[in-house]
Structure formats: C-alpha cells, structure tokens
Amino acid sequence: MFLLLPFDSLIVSLLGISLTVLFTLLLVFIIVPAVFGVSFGIRKLYMKTLLKIFAWATLRMQRGAKEKNHQLYKPYTNGIIAKDPTSLEEEIKEIRRSGSSKALDNTLEFELSDIFYFCRKGVETIMDDEVTKRFSAEELESWNLLSRTNYNFQYISLRLTVLWGLGVLIRYCFLLPLRIALAFTGISLLVVGTTVVGYLPNGRFKEFLSKHVHLMCYRICVRALTAIITYHDRKNRPRNGGICVANHTSPIDVIILASDGYYAMVGQVHGGLMGVIQRAMVKACPHVWFERSEVKDRHLVAKRLTEHVQDKSKLPILIFPEGTCINNTSVMMFKKGSFEIGATVYPVAIKYDPQFGDAFWNSSKYGMVTYLLRMMTSWAIVCSVWYLPPMTREAEEDAVQFANRVKSAIARQGGLVDLLWDGGLKREKVKDTFKEEQQKLYSKMIVGNHEDRSRS
C-alpha cells in the first residue's frame, strides 16, 4: 500500500485547498453573475487600471525615444489617410477650370496635362489602397504592452522591459489558464444544457429554459475573453420574425450579440467540436443550418430564411451580410440575399477598442486555433454595441439599395468608413464587370463632353 510522506501530504492538501478556493471564486464572481446577467464591476476596474498603465508606458516610450533621438512611428488614425470627400469628376473639372483660358466655358475638353492628374491619382491609390488595408490589423498609436501591436516595440528602459515581462507572465500564466477553464465550462454547459432541453416537449417552458441556457453559456464564454461590452439603445433589440444584421470583425461577434439576446443562428453544418455544438443547439432552438451542398443554392437558402421569418413566433435570425471579417475600420458591401426576403431588418453596429486586444480575425494569416490563442492572451476585449431602429424595404427600393441604406446607417453609428467594395476581394480578384465600369467612368471624364457635342 502506497503511503504519503508528511511533506507530500502537505503538498496534496495545499493543492486541494487551492483548487477549492479557485473553484469557489470562479463560481461566486464569474459563473453565478453570468447566470443572472449581473456584474460586480471588476472588469471595468481592470480596464481603467490598464488604461493608466498604457498611458504611462506610452509616455515612457516617447521620453526614451526623445532622449535617444529616435523618431516614433505614428500611424494614421484607423489606418486611413484623410482626404477631401470629392469625386474624380469634380477634381478634374476644377483643375481644368483653373488651368484653362476658357474658365467660363462649361465645355472644357481633355488636355494633355490631365495625364499627370491621372498618374498622381493612380500612385495615391497604390500607396493608400482603401480596400486591402481592411484585411490586415490596424496599427495603434499607443503601445498596450502587447509586442504584436506596435512597430515601436524595442528596448527603451529596464522598468518598461520588466513591466512588459510581467504582463507576459500575467497573460500566459494566469489569464490564459483561467480563460481556457471558463471557455471549457461555457461550451460544456451549452452542449449538455441544450441537449437536455431538447428532450422536453415543445412549449413555453422549453423555450424559457432554452433561452436562459443559451444566455448563461454565452455570458460565461464572454467572461472567458474578459469582454467588456457596452450596449446602447436596448429598446431596439431584434424581435421575433425579423433579421438582425451587423458588421463583421470577428467570430466572437456571435458571442457578443448572443450574450444580450436570443437569436436563431444561420450557418453551414460543420464536423468535429463545432458539429457537436451545432447538433446540440438545434435540439433546443430552431437554428438554420445548411449542408455544404446547399450553401451555394441561393434559392434554397432564401426559401429557408423566408419560411423562418414568416413565422412570427420564431426567433430573429442573426446574419453578417459582409460574408467575411473586416478590420473594424470600415463596413464593406452587404450581400443582398438577406434583404430580398421582405422581413424587418434590425441593424446592429459593433465597434471594438483595439487598445486592449485586436479582435479582428485575419483568416488568410491565422487559423482558428491561433486566433483564439491570441484572443485569450490579450488583455481584454472591449467593444460597444448599438441597436439601431428597425428598417424595412421601401416601395421604390431594390434589395441592393436597401442593403446599402442599412450598411450606411451601421457605418455612421459605429464611426466606420462606408465602402462599396466587396469583402470577397480578400481572396478573389476584382470582377471584370467592375473594371469595365471604372474604365467607362474614366473614359467619360476624358472624352465625355466631346462625345456629347458630336451627338448634338
């Protein structure tokens, strides 16, 4: 029979006490508040403390760089070069008026000097590409003690280096294990809870339990990311029979919204762990999952979505019409599919604060596991969510115009740049039809007036 030595017994006892205390703290300060949807304000205090540390670190970097005559790299705000909001047509007309002796003549023609204008615009477009920059993480003006977030990361002083090293220990040795444990708890409860609820007969009691199981588990997962979320205008939250559309930055957008509302998810059927979660969830709630062969069938997808929204007793559908993740500086083209089915649309704007951790998922650079590791080793995920008033398609609007109107409202509320470009350009080339449209636009600017006069 194996006997423990006194010292070994002491170690085992201390380990047992430590695990008991840790579990009790998790239960009291994280899991129970998540069940009831309350907060003790610990995360906000944590955020304020981090802000003070970041401010001190940035000042120390600036002082150190000044002492060593180093010039600090300062990115443009949101990675965007400020430009006057004028079109190419207006600019070229102004240049022709100012440089032509026929300034009062409205029939200004192409001049050889216009070539220099188009060359300059081409170089500006190459240097400041407003599309591809949306598919990479934005650079911060201040350092948040995460070496991957600022090009200025270099040795400045011993105190700053020690502070950064201490941050690495805290994030990887304390926060990461804690967050993994919380994520495991939330996902396990979601699978078990929805599976059990799925065996209950349909009715109000089942719907009540399903709603609260989903909310509880998503709130635990939110705490696994130390997410600090501010929700605005909750009176506009999506209602049954509608469609909730939001800008898309990260896979965790789903968790951010689902921790404050009860939604029917739309997506493709997966295998592995994700497949287990999907099969469990659909037992308790009418989510809309598509097989891989069905996803590309637009008519079938539209039919399934239309049937869902026509039943006013069913949950609002959660959709991200961009179809890909954008780096939280802009909103790109919305796919028109979800705007064709005639349902009430509930726009939602999501804006992350990159000071504490970059939520953007660059799927062409990082796999899901690597991305989640980066999320769980960041300081926190801080974001604001705005629920906008519901919108419906007007009589004279087509689906594309309606989608653009909703997109503009989201961009305006979230302080994001409204772009007409397709987010699919992350992996695809520009379509020939769009190139032809741009060529026609340039042709019209160059010879448009001459053609009009010849026709007349």
Tab-separated table of C-alpha atoms in Angstrom:
chain	number	residue	atom	x	y	z
A	1	MET	CA	0.000	0.000	0.000
A	2	PHE	CA	1.329	3.396	-1.031
A	3	LEU	CA	1.841	5.806	1.853
A	4	LEU	CA	2.365	9.560	1.526
A	5	LEU	CA	5.188	11.228	3.399
A	6	PRO	CA	4.261	14.172	5.663
A	7	PHE	CA	5.702	16.642	3.151
A	8	ASP	CA	3.824	15.022	0.276
A	9	SER	CA	0.618	15.083	2.295
A	10	LEU	CA	1.105	18.800	2.917
A	11	ILE	CA	1.582	19.471	-0.804
A	12	VAL	CA	-1.548	17.486	-1.694
A	13	SER	CA	-3.562	19.307	0.978
A	14	LEU	CA	-2.385	22.734	-0.216
A	15	LEU	CA	-3.174	21.807	-3.808
A	16	GLY	CA	-6.664	20.642	-2.832
A	17	ILE	CA	-7.308	23.828	-0.843
A	18	SER	CA	-6.035	25.972	-3.740
A	19	LEU	CA	-8.316	24.235	-6.241
A	20	THR	CA	-11.279	24.567	-3.885
A	21	VAL	CA	-10.645	28.287	-3.369
A	22	LEU	CA	-10.183	28.813	-7.119
A	23	PHE	CA	-13.400	26.979	-7.971
A	24	THR	CA	-15.288	28.930	-5.292
A	25	LEU	CA	-14.014	32.246	-6.657
A	26	LEU	CA	-14.972	31.239	-10.192
A	27	LEU	CA	-18.417	30.192	-9.033
A	28	VAL	CA	-19.090	33.332	-6.957
A	29	PHE	CA	-17.532	36.029	-9.142
A	30	ILE	CA	-17.929	34.666	-12.689
A	31	ILE	CA	-20.361	31.781	-13.184
A	32	VAL	CA	-23.185	32.905	-10.869
A	33	PRO	CA	-23.118	36.529	-12.159
A	34	ALA	CA	-23.187	35.111	-15.701
A	35	VAL	CA	-26.299	33.074	-14.878
A	36	PHE	CA	-28.168	36.137	-13.620
A	37	GLY	CA	-26.650	38.631	-16.056
A	38	VAL	CA	-25.099	40.892	-13.407
A	39	SER	CA	-21.600	42.282	-12.935
A	40	PHE	CA	-19.618	43.336	-9.872
A	41	GLY	CA	-17.681	45.960	-11.852
A	42	ILE	CA	-14.379	44.078	-11.554
A	43	ARG	CA	-13.757	44.097	-15.318
A	44	LYS	CA	-14.354	47.851	-15.606
A	45	LEU	CA	-11.928	48.489	-12.748
A	46	TYR	CA	-9.453	46.207	-14.528
A	47	MET	CA	-9.922	48.215	-17.756
A	48	LYS	CA	-9.312	51.561	-16.024
A	49	THR	CA	-6.143	50.205	-14.426
A	50	LEU	CA	-4.883	49.007	-17.804
A	51	LEU	CA	-5.539	52.407	-19.370
A	52	LYS	CA	-3.364	54.109	-16.760
A	53	ILE	CA	-0.567	51.584	-17.323
A	54	PHE	CA	-0.779	52.021	-21.119
A	55	ALA	CA	-0.623	55.804	-20.772
A	56	TRP	CA	2.479	55.550	-18.568
A	57	ALA	CA	4.169	53.092	-20.955
A	58	THR	CA	3.462	55.322	-23.967
A	59	LEU	CA	4.866	58.407	-22.221
A	60	ARG	CA	7.926	56.421	-21.185
A	61	MET	CA	8.460	55.301	-24.776
A	62	GLN	CA	8.122	58.833	-26.090
A	63	ARG	CA	10.555	60.141	-23.487
A	64	GLY	CA	13.061	57.360	-24.190
A	65	ALA	CA	12.853	57.894	-27.943
A	66	LYS	CA	13.363	61.639	-27.498
A	67	GLU	CA	16.457	61.055	-25.346
A	68	LYS	CA	17.942	58.747	-27.990
A	69	ASN	CA	16.820	60.922	-30.925
A	70	HIS	CA	14.615	58.136	-32.297
A	71	GLN	CA	11.564	59.080	-34.310
A	72	LEU	CA	8.463	57.215	-33.242
A	73	TYR	CA	6.293	55.633	-35.928
A	74	LYS	CA	2.813	57.154	-35.808
A	75	PRO	CA	0.125	55.569	-37.938
A	76	TYR	CA	-2.803	57.424	-39.405
A	77	THR	CA	-5.981	57.261	-37.373
A	78	ASN	CA	-7.670	53.954	-38.183
A	79	GLY	CA	-5.011	53.452	-40.838
A	80	ILE	CA	-6.752	55.892	-43.167
A	81	ILE	CA	-5.199	58.846	-44.961
A	82	ALA	CA	-7.555	61.793	-44.653
A	83	LYS	CA	-8.856	63.076	-47.981
A	84	ASP	CA	-11.359	65.660	-49.034
A	85	PRO	CA	-14.675	63.982	-49.905
A	86	THR	CA	-14.648	64.989	-53.597
A	87	SER	CA	-15.142	62.769	-56.621
A	88	LEU	CA	-12.734	62.359	-59.525
A	89	GLU	CA	-15.133	64.209	-61.820
A	90	GLU	CA	-15.246	67.257	-59.556
A	91	GLU	CA	-11.480	67.313	-59.128
A	92	ILE	CA	-10.672	67.065	-62.827
A	93	LYS	CA	-13.251	69.759	-63.682
A	94	GLU	CA	-11.758	72.093	-61.063
A	95	ILE	CA	-8.243	71.511	-62.439
A	96	ARG	CA	-9.404	72.222	-65.995
A	97	ARG	CA	-11.224	75.386	-64.961
A	98	SER	CA	-8.237	76.727	-63.028
A	99	GLY	CA	-5.762	75.922	-65.799
A	100	SER	CA	-7.798	76.773	-68.874
A	101	SER	CA	-8.246	80.115	-70.559
A	102	LYS	CA	-11.862	79.058	-71.114
A	103	ALA	CA	-12.667	79.120	-67.425
A	104	LEU	CA	-16.159	80.447	-68.083
A	105	ASP	CA	-16.827	77.822	-70.730
A	106	ASN	CA	-18.683	74.775	-69.456
A	107	THR	CA	-17.430	72.639	-72.372
A	108	LEU	CA	-13.872	72.107	-71.161
A	109	GLU	CA	-12.059	69.454	-73.155
A	110	PHE	CA	-9.318	66.974	-72.429
A	111	GLU	CA	-5.851	68.483	-72.190
A	112	LEU	CA	-2.507	66.747	-72.303
A	113	SER	CA	-1.738	67.920	-68.764
A	114	ASP	CA	-4.650	65.800	-67.478
A	115	ILE	CA	-2.335	62.797	-67.820
A	116	PHE	CA	-0.352	63.981	-64.802
A	117	TYR	CA	-3.532	64.117	-62.709
A	118	PHE	CA	-4.464	60.523	-63.532
A	119	CYS	CA	-0.902	59.352	-62.866
A	120	ARG	CA	-0.941	61.057	-59.464
A	121	LYS	CA	-4.301	59.501	-58.569
A	122	GLY	CA	-3.007	56.087	-59.603
A	123	VAL	CA	0.058	56.388	-57.377
A	124	GLU	CA	-2.100	57.615	-54.460
A	125	THR	CA	-4.396	54.614	-54.893
A	126	ILE	CA	-1.456	52.208	-54.829
A	127	MET	CA	0.095	53.872	-51.756
A	128	ASP	CA	-3.196	54.221	-49.888
A	129	ASP	CA	-5.272	51.243	-51.006
A	130	GLU	CA	-8.575	51.639	-49.203
A	131	VAL	CA	-9.585	48.024	-49.810
A	132	THR	CA	-6.730	45.633	-48.994
A	133	LYS	CA	-5.807	47.584	-45.848
A	134	ARG	CA	-9.177	46.468	-44.408
A	135	PHE	CA	-7.930	42.870	-44.375
A	136	SER	CA	-4.987	43.463	-42.011
A	137	ALA	CA	-4.855	44.574	-38.383
A	138	GLU	CA	-4.788	48.320	-37.811
A	139	GLU	CA	-1.714	49.828	-36.172
A	140	LEU	CA	-2.137	51.532	-32.791
A	141	GLU	CA	-0.865	54.999	-31.922
A	142	SER	CA	-0.027	53.902	-28.384
A	143	TRP	CA	1.588	50.739	-27.053
A	144	ASN	CA	-0.579	48.386	-24.991
A	145	LEU	CA	2.282	46.145	-23.810
A	146	LEU	CA	1.463	43.552	-26.480
A	147	SER	CA	4.561	43.299	-28.662
A	148	ARG	CA	2.487	42.374	-31.735
A	149	THR	CA	0.532	45.640	-31.754
A	150	ASN	CA	3.145	48.328	-32.305
A	151	TYR	CA	6.196	48.700	-34.537
A	152	ASN	CA	7.874	50.769	-31.815
A	153	PHE	CA	8.473	47.713	-29.647
A	154	GLN	CA	12.151	47.931	-28.768
A	155	TYR	CA	14.303	48.295	-25.695
A	156	ILE	CA	13.678	51.658	-24.037
A	157	SER	CA	14.355	51.155	-20.349
A	158	LEU	CA	14.729	48.419	-17.754
A	159	ARG	CA	11.488	49.367	-15.991
A	160	LEU	CA	9.477	49.202	-19.217
A	161	THR	CA	11.019	45.851	-20.149
A	162	VAL	CA	10.274	44.430	-16.685
A	163	LEU	CA	6.684	45.697	-16.940
A	164	TRP	CA	6.272	44.023	-20.334
A	165	GLY	CA	7.743	40.761	-18.967
A	166	LEU	CA	5.381	40.904	-16.003
A	167	GLY	CA	2.498	41.378	-18.443
A	168	VAL	CA	3.563	38.265	-20.378
A	169	LEU	CA	3.557	36.219	-17.159
A	170	ILE	CA	0.127	37.513	-16.154
A	171	ARG	CA	-1.406	36.895	-19.571
A	172	TYR	CA	0.058	33.453	-20.223
A	173	CYS	CA	0.351	32.004	-16.694
A	174	PHE	CA	-2.791	33.409	-15.056
A	175	LEU	CA	-5.298	34.791	-17.580
A	176	LEU	CA	-4.829	32.082	-20.236
A	177	PRO	CA	-5.494	29.056	-17.944
A	178	LEU	CA	-8.405	30.898	-16.326
A	179	ARG	CA	-9.930	31.745	-19.701
A	180	ILE	CA	-9.478	28.241	-21.057
A	181	ALA	CA	-11.238	26.860	-17.978
A	182	LEU	CA	-14.119	29.318	-18.428
A	183	ALA	CA	-14.408	28.595	-22.148
A	184	PHE	CA	-14.469	24.848	-21.464
A	185	THR	CA	-17.136	25.400	-18.794
A	186	GLY	CA	-19.289	27.545	-21.064
A	187	ILE	CA	-19.095	25.204	-24.061
A	188	SER	CA	-19.685	22.097	-21.943
A	189	LEU	CA	-22.742	23.619	-20.287
A	190	LEU	CA	-24.039	24.728	-23.709
A	191	VAL	CA	-23.776	21.211	-25.151
A	192	VAL	CA	-25.193	19.453	-22.079
A	193	GLY	CA	-27.865	22.067	-21.361
A	194	THR	CA	-29.246	22.297	-24.908
A	195	THR	CA	-29.187	18.510	-25.271
A	196	VAL	CA	-31.253	18.063	-22.093
A	197	VAL	CA	-33.655	20.866	-23.055
A	198	GLY	CA	-34.048	19.268	-26.472
A	199	TYR	CA	-35.770	16.225	-24.931
A	200	LEU	CA	-38.529	18.379	-23.423
A	201	PRO	CA	-41.858	18.717	-25.264
A	202	ASN	CA	-42.303	21.891	-27.297
A	203	GLY	CA	-43.897	24.705	-25.370
A	204	ARG	CA	-43.277	27.839	-23.367
A	205	PHE	CA	-41.345	26.036	-20.654
A	206	LYS	CA	-38.912	24.561	-23.181
A	207	GLU	CA	-38.485	27.951	-24.856
A	208	PHE	CA	-37.900	29.602	-21.483
A	209	LEU	CA	-35.227	27.086	-20.473
A	210	SER	CA	-33.568	27.176	-23.897
A	211	LYS	CA	-33.302	30.967	-23.818
A	212	HIS	CA	-31.709	31.078	-20.391
A	213	VAL	CA	-29.358	28.165	-21.073
A	214	HIS	CA	-28.099	29.948	-24.203
A	215	LEU	CA	-27.737	33.298	-22.427
A	216	MET	CA	-25.952	31.756	-19.429
A	217	CYS	CA	-23.448	29.847	-21.557
A	218	TYR	CA	-22.700	32.757	-23.888
A	219	ARG	CA	-22.160	35.057	-20.907
A	220	ILE	CA	-19.666	32.592	-19.442
A	221	CYS	CA	-17.865	32.499	-22.810
A	222	VAL	CA	-17.821	36.302	-22.865
A	223	ARG	CA	-16.129	36.275	-19.475
A	224	ALA	CA	-13.623	33.771	-20.868
A	225	LEU	CA	-12.409	36.629	-23.086
A	226	THR	CA	-12.633	39.234	-20.311
A	227	ALA	CA	-15.024	41.027	-22.643
A	228	ILE	CA	-16.241	44.438	-21.508
A	229	ILE	CA	-19.295	45.280	-23.598
A	230	THR	CA	-21.394	48.437	-23.580
A	231	TYR	CA	-24.860	48.011	-25.120
A	232	HIS	CA	-26.722	51.100	-26.353
A	233	ASP	CA	-30.437	51.581	-27.118
A	234	ARG	CA	-31.576	48.155	-25.961
A	235	LYS	CA	-35.148	49.146	-26.726
A	236	ASN	CA	-34.284	48.486	-30.383
A	237	ARG	CA	-33.163	44.896	-29.821
A	238	PRO	CA	-34.290	42.494	-32.594
A	239	ARG	CA	-37.684	40.860	-32.217
A	240	ASN	CA	-39.217	37.609	-33.438
A	241	GLY	CA	-39.830	37.342	-37.152
A	242	GLY	CA	-37.041	39.777	-38.049
A	243	ILE	CA	-33.457	39.678	-39.233
A	244	CYS	CA	-30.570	41.081	-37.207
A	245	VAL	CA	-27.705	42.274	-39.452
A	246	ALA	CA	-24.369	43.534	-38.136
A	247	ASN	CA	-20.901	44.430	-39.363
A	248	HIS	CA	-18.417	41.562	-39.052
A	249	THR	CA	-14.988	41.801	-37.425
A	250	SER	CA	-14.516	38.507	-35.641
A	251	PRO	CA	-16.114	35.100	-34.999
A	252	ILE	CA	-16.730	36.316	-31.449
A	253	ASP	CA	-19.275	38.813	-32.829
A	254	VAL	CA	-21.791	35.989	-32.394
A	255	ILE	CA	-20.965	35.609	-28.694
A	256	ILE	CA	-21.009	39.384	-28.158
A	257	LEU	CA	-24.567	39.686	-29.503
A	258	ALA	CA	-25.908	36.348	-28.217
A	259	SER	CA	-24.938	37.206	-24.628
A	260	ASP	CA	-27.523	40.019	-24.727
A	261	GLY	CA	-30.216	38.482	-26.936
A	262	TYR	CA	-31.743	35.212	-28.077
A	263	TYR	CA	-31.151	34.501	-31.780
A	264	ALA	CA	-31.535	31.796	-34.377
A	265	MET	CA	-28.133	31.236	-35.956
A	266	VAL	CA	-27.576	30.676	-39.675
A	267	GLY	CA	-24.598	28.760	-40.977
A	268	GLN	CA	-23.077	25.727	-42.603
A	269	VAL	CA	-23.022	22.335	-40.902
A	270	HIS	CA	-19.535	21.542	-39.593
A	271	GLY	CA	-17.816	18.465	-38.252
A	272	GLY	CA	-15.726	17.972	-35.128
A	273	LEU	CA	-16.383	20.022	-31.991
A	274	MET	CA	-18.345	22.672	-33.897
A	275	GLY	CA	-20.594	19.961	-35.292
A	276	VAL	CA	-21.271	18.598	-31.808
A	277	ILE	CA	-22.238	22.092	-30.611
A	278	GLN	CA	-24.490	22.693	-33.635
A	279	ARG	CA	-26.340	19.388	-33.233
A	280	ALA	CA	-26.908	20.076	-29.545
A	281	MET	CA	-28.093	23.655	-30.106
A	282	VAL	CA	-30.593	22.788	-32.833
A	283	LYS	CA	-32.361	20.366	-30.456
A	284	ALA	CA	-33.307	23.229	-28.147
A	285	CYS	CA	-33.722	26.093	-30.616
A	286	PRO	CA	-34.763	26.336	-34.315
A	287	HIS	CA	-31.396	27.363	-35.768
A	288	VAL	CA	-30.987	27.283	-39.553
A	289	TRP	CA	-28.103	25.010	-40.574
A	290	PHE	CA	-27.259	24.224	-44.204
A	291	GLU	CA	-25.374	21.272	-45.619
A	292	ARG	CA	-22.237	22.063	-47.615
A	293	SER	CA	-24.054	21.210	-50.878
A	294	GLU	CA	-26.930	23.581	-50.018
A	295	VAL	CA	-24.941	26.709	-49.165
A	296	LYS	CA	-24.353	27.726	-52.800
A	297	ASP	CA	-28.017	27.242	-53.731
A	298	ARG	CA	-29.258	30.823	-53.309
A	299	HIS	CA	-32.901	29.911	-53.952
A	300	LEU	CA	-32.902	27.179	-51.318
A	301	VAL	CA	-31.228	29.465	-48.771
A	302	ALA	CA	-33.719	32.255	-49.495
A	303	LYS	CA	-36.627	29.823	-49.184
A	304	ARG	CA	-35.454	28.509	-45.788
A	305	LEU	CA	-34.899	32.032	-44.450
A	306	THR	CA	-38.261	33.258	-45.774
A	307	GLU	CA	-40.106	30.361	-44.110
A	308	HIS	CA	-38.363	31.163	-40.833
A	309	VAL	CA	-39.150	34.909	-40.744
A	310	GLN	CA	-42.767	34.419	-41.845
A	311	ASP	CA	-43.384	32.558	-38.588
A	312	LYS	CA	-43.586	35.459	-36.124
A	313	SER	CA	-43.170	33.077	-33.189
A	314	LYS	CA	-39.634	32.164	-34.274
A	315	LEU	CA	-36.506	33.925	-33.107
A	316	PRO	CA	-34.829	36.699	-35.102
A	317	ILE	CA	-32.136	35.449	-37.452
A	318	LEU	CA	-28.577	36.685	-36.872
A	319	ILE	CA	-26.691	37.380	-40.130
A	320	PHE	CA	-23.414	39.116	-41.056
A	321	PRO	CA	-24.041	40.223	-44.678
A	322	GLU	CA	-20.410	41.180	-45.414
A	323	GLY	CA	-19.586	37.485	-45.573
A	324	THR	CA	-16.061	37.954	-44.211
A	325	CYS	CA	-14.227	39.658	-41.356
A	326	ILE	CA	-13.159	43.308	-41.828
A	327	ASN	CA	-10.627	45.005	-39.527
A	328	ASN	CA	-13.132	47.163	-37.644
A	329	THR	CA	-12.274	50.379	-39.515
A	330	SER	CA	-14.972	50.106	-42.165
A	331	VAL	CA	-18.101	48.360	-43.412
A	332	MET	CA	-17.900	46.737	-46.844
A	333	MET	CA	-20.557	45.624	-49.315
A	334	PHE	CA	-23.549	43.757	-47.876
A	335	LYS	CA	-24.692	40.684	-49.809
A	336	LYS	CA	-28.251	41.310	-50.968
A	337	GLY	CA	-29.674	37.863	-50.122
A	338	SER	CA	-30.951	38.658	-46.635
A	339	PHE	CA	-32.539	41.904	-47.912
A	340	GLU	CA	-34.628	40.201	-50.584
A	341	ILE	CA	-36.957	38.204	-48.359
A	342	GLY	CA	-39.058	41.169	-47.184
A	343	ALA	CA	-38.527	40.879	-43.435
A	344	THR	CA	-37.976	43.699	-40.958
A	345	VAL	CA	-34.251	44.328	-40.586
A	346	TYR	CA	-32.717	45.243	-37.217
A	347	PRO	CA	-29.297	46.849	-37.850
A	348	VAL	CA	-26.586	46.488	-35.196
A	349	ALA	CA	-23.243	48.312	-35.168
A	350	ILE	CA	-20.268	46.729	-33.365
A	351	LYS	CA	-17.117	48.732	-32.663
A	352	TYR	CA	-14.111	47.225	-30.855
A	353	ASP	CA	-11.487	49.166	-28.916
A	354	PRO	CA	-8.117	47.792	-30.129
A	355	GLN	CA	-6.206	49.245	-27.167
A	356	PHE	CA	-6.795	46.103	-25.113
A	357	GLY	CA	-6.626	43.479	-27.850
A	358	ASP	CA	-7.273	43.255	-31.574
A	359	ALA	CA	-10.474	41.296	-32.184
A	360	PHE	CA	-10.038	41.202	-35.977
A	361	TRP	CA	-9.594	37.716	-37.439
A	362	ASN	CA	-7.260	37.742	-40.416
A	363	SER	CA	-8.324	34.320	-41.673
A	364	SER	CA	-5.790	34.366	-44.512
A	365	LYS	CA	-2.962	34.673	-41.961
A	366	TYR	CA	-4.134	32.838	-38.821
A	367	GLY	CA	-6.045	29.619	-38.283
A	368	MET	CA	-8.893	29.461	-35.789
A	369	VAL	CA	-6.784	27.903	-33.018
A	370	THR	CA	-4.010	30.507	-33.392
A	371	TYR	CA	-6.585	33.289	-33.464
A	372	LEU	CA	-8.300	32.086	-30.284
A	373	LEU	CA	-4.905	31.819	-28.577
A	374	ARG	CA	-4.206	35.449	-29.498
A	375	MET	CA	-7.613	36.447	-28.161
A	376	MET	CA	-7.107	34.625	-24.873
A	377	THR	CA	-3.633	36.096	-24.359
A	378	SER	CA	-4.767	39.669	-24.968
A	379	TRP	CA	-5.594	41.943	-22.056
A	380	ALA	CA	-9.313	42.111	-22.761
A	381	ILE	CA	-11.916	42.540	-25.486
A	382	VAL	CA	-13.636	45.912	-25.183
A	383	CYS	CA	-16.434	46.908	-27.529
A	384	SER	CA	-19.595	48.957	-27.933
A	385	VAL	CA	-22.813	47.656	-29.480
A	386	TRP	CA	-25.527	49.937	-30.851
A	387	TYR	CA	-29.027	48.640	-31.596
A	388	LEU	CA	-30.432	50.806	-34.382
A	389	PRO	CA	-34.156	51.353	-35.068
A	390	PRO	CA	-35.736	48.664	-37.291
A	391	MET	CA	-35.719	49.296	-41.038
A	392	THR	CA	-37.969	47.996	-43.809
A	393	ARG	CA	-37.572	47.998	-47.553
A	394	GLU	CA	-39.293	50.924	-49.221
A	395	ALA	CA	-41.555	50.548	-52.243
A	396	GLU	CA	-39.132	52.089	-54.744
A	397	GLU	CA	-36.050	50.298	-53.392
A	398	ASP	CA	-34.468	47.147	-54.742
A	399	ALA	CA	-32.560	44.742	-52.482
A	400	VAL	CA	-29.164	46.317	-53.270
A	401	GLN	CA	-30.343	49.842	-52.433
A	402	PHE	CA	-31.920	48.621	-49.197
A	403	ALA	CA	-28.722	46.798	-48.230
A	404	ASN	CA	-26.664	49.935	-48.901
A	405	ARG	CA	-29.028	52.065	-46.799
A	406	VAL	CA	-28.730	49.664	-43.857
A	407	LYS	CA	-24.950	49.487	-44.296
A	408	SER	CA	-24.662	53.285	-44.276
A	409	ALA	CA	-26.672	53.505	-41.057
A	410	ILE	CA	-24.402	50.946	-39.355
A	411	ALA	CA	-21.244	52.689	-40.564
A	412	ARG	CA	-22.486	56.100	-39.423
A	413	GLN	CA	-23.424	54.881	-35.948
A	414	GLY	CA	-20.226	52.868	-35.415
A	415	GLY	CA	-17.884	55.568	-36.722
A	416	LEU	CA	-16.775	53.285	-39.561
A	417	VAL	CA	-15.903	54.047	-43.183
A	418	ASP	CA	-18.686	53.125	-45.614
A	419	LEU	CA	-17.183	51.273	-48.608
A	420	LEU	CA	-18.918	49.868	-51.685
A	421	TRP	CA	-16.209	47.251	-52.283
A	422	ASP	CA	-16.935	43.542	-51.866
A	423	GLY	CA	-15.232	41.898	-48.880
A	424	GLY	CA	-14.726	38.849	-51.111
A	425	LEU	CA	-11.716	40.684	-52.581
A	426	LYS	CA	-9.797	39.294	-49.606
A	427	ARG	CA	-9.458	36.044	-51.565
A	428	GLU	CA	-10.708	36.860	-55.071
A	429	LYS	CA	-9.697	39.158	-57.895
A	430	VAL	CA	-11.708	42.180	-58.970
A	431	LYS	CA	-14.521	41.171	-61.314
A	432	ASP	CA	-14.206	42.173	-64.972
A	433	THR	CA	-17.588	43.916	-64.871
A	434	PHE	CA	-16.375	46.275	-62.146
A	435	LYS	CA	-13.201	47.003	-64.126
A	436	GLU	CA	-15.327	47.857	-67.152
A	437	GLU	CA	-17.431	50.253	-65.068
A	438	GLN	CA	-14.306	52.062	-63.896
A	439	GLN	CA	-12.958	52.217	-67.454
A	440	LYS	CA	-16.223	53.748	-68.665
A	441	LEU	CA	-16.060	56.295	-65.838
A	442	TYR	CA	-12.534	57.375	-66.815
A	443	SER	CA	-13.498	57.448	-70.491
A	444	LYS	CA	-16.454	59.683	-69.713
A	445	MET	CA	-14.261	62.082	-67.752
A	446	ILE	CA	-11.755	62.296	-70.610
A	447	VAL	CA	-13.930	62.483	-73.727
A	448	GLY	CA	-17.463	62.778	-72.374
A	449	ASN	CA	-18.010	66.433	-73.315
A	450	HIS	CA	-16.611	65.906	-76.789
A	451	GLU	CA	-18.963	62.968	-77.406
A	452	ASP	CA	-21.973	64.958	-76.204
A	453	ARG	CA	-21.207	67.827	-78.592
A	454	SER	CA	-20.670	65.490	-81.549
A	455	ARG	CA	-24.004	63.796	-80.907
A	456	SER	CA	-25.807	67.119	-80.758
